[in-house]
Amino acid sequence: MDVWPPELDPLPEPEPLVTPEITEASCRKCGTRVSGLDGRYACGVCGWTNDWSEGHRPLPSTEDDPDYPGPGASPVNPLAR
């Protein structure tokens, strides 16, 4: 006989959060040491940026953005107010 009520079963383990990793490299244009997230860099000295596809993991989708207004919504610039 099962005496443990099902509502008291332990909760399932949550999926681990995927957080960005801070990475470092040398700017390919001027040699300045730059830091970025997941292998995506922008140099503040000369303006060089590497291509988004060179990152260490895929970028999240639009729907994953917490500020995504949903399909069919017109884009609103919050700084234009």
Short mmCIF file of C-alpha atoms in Angstrom, two decimals, residues 2-78:
data_model
loop_
_atom_site.label_atom_id
_atom_site.label_comp_id
_atom_site.label_asym_id
_atom_site.label_seq_id
_atom_site.Cartn_x
_atom_site.Cartn_y
_atom_site.Cartn_z
CA ASP A 2 1.34 3.39 -1.02
CA VAL A 3 1.06 5.80 1.92
CA TRP A 4 2.92 8.74 0.37
CA PRO A 5 0.43 11.22 -1.14
CA PRO A 6 1.34 12.08 -4.75
CA GLU A 7 1.10 15.83 -4.06
CA LEU A 8 4.10 15.49 -1.71
CA ASP A 9 6.35 13.91 -4.33
CA PRO A 10 9.61 15.82 -4.67
CA LEU A 11 9.72 18.38 -7.44
CA PRO A 12 11.69 17.46 -10.54
CA GLU A 13 15.18 18.91 -10.84
CA PRO A 14 15.13 22.22 -12.75
CA GLU A 15 17.08 22.41 -15.98
CA PRO A 16 20.43 24.11 -15.53
CA LEU A 17 20.58 27.74 -16.59
CA VAL A 18 22.77 28.53 -19.54
CA THR A 19 24.60 31.71 -18.64
CA PRO A 20 26.97 33.57 -20.93
CA GLU A 21 30.68 33.04 -20.43
CA ILE A 22 33.04 36.04 -20.42
CA THR A 23 35.77 35.38 -22.98
CA GLU A 24 38.87 37.33 -24.04
CA ALA A 25 40.77 37.71 -27.28
CA SER A 26 42.95 40.17 -29.16
CA CYS A 27 41.33 42.59 -31.58
CA ARG A 28 42.09 41.42 -35.11
CA LYS A 29 42.43 45.01 -36.33
CA CYS A 30 44.51 46.83 -33.69
CA GLY A 31 45.62 44.11 -31.24
CA THR A 32 43.89 45.56 -28.17
CA ARG A 33 42.82 42.93 -25.61
CA VAL A 34 39.01 42.72 -25.74
CA SER A 35 36.44 40.87 -23.64
CA GLY A 36 33.13 39.57 -24.84
CA LEU A 37 30.34 37.11 -24.16
CA ASP A 38 30.58 33.61 -25.60
CA GLY A 39 33.23 34.55 -28.18
CA ARG A 40 31.50 37.65 -29.55
CA TYR A 41 33.69 40.73 -29.42
CA ALA A 42 33.65 44.46 -30.14
CA CYS A 43 36.75 46.63 -29.81
CA GLY A 44 36.18 49.98 -28.12
CA VAL A 45 39.45 51.37 -29.52
CA CYS A 46 39.07 50.85 -33.28
CA GLY A 47 35.45 49.67 -33.65
CA TRP A 48 36.21 46.18 -34.96
CA THR A 49 33.61 43.48 -34.26
CA ASN A 50 33.71 39.82 -35.07
CA ASP A 51 30.83 38.16 -36.90
CA TRP A 52 27.96 36.89 -34.74
CA SER A 53 28.42 33.39 -36.19
CA GLU A 54 31.87 33.11 -34.57
CA GLY A 55 30.33 32.83 -31.08
CA HIS A 56 30.69 29.71 -28.95
CA ARG A 57 26.98 28.89 -28.87
CA PRO A 58 23.86 29.85 -30.85
CA LEU A 59 22.16 33.14 -30.09
CA PRO A 60 18.72 32.94 -28.47
CA SER A 61 15.68 33.31 -30.69
CA THR A 62 13.50 36.41 -30.77
CA GLU A 63 10.82 34.59 -28.79
CA ASP A 64 13.35 33.93 -26.00
CA ASP A 65 13.77 37.68 -25.42
CA PRO A 66 11.74 38.71 -22.36
CA ASP A 67 10.93 42.03 -24.07
CA TYR A 68 9.60 40.39 -27.25
CA PRO A 69 6.12 41.92 -27.78
CA GLY A 70 4.79 38.92 -29.72
CA PRO A 71 4.00 38.23 -33.35
CA GLY A 72 2.29 41.00 -35.26
CA ALA A 73 3.24 43.77 -32.82
CA SER A 74 4.86 46.79 -34.35
CA PRO A 75 8.36 47.48 -33.06
CA VAL A 76 8.48 50.31 -30.56
CA ASN A 77 11.61 52.21 -29.71
CA PRO A 78 11.45 52.87 -25.93
#
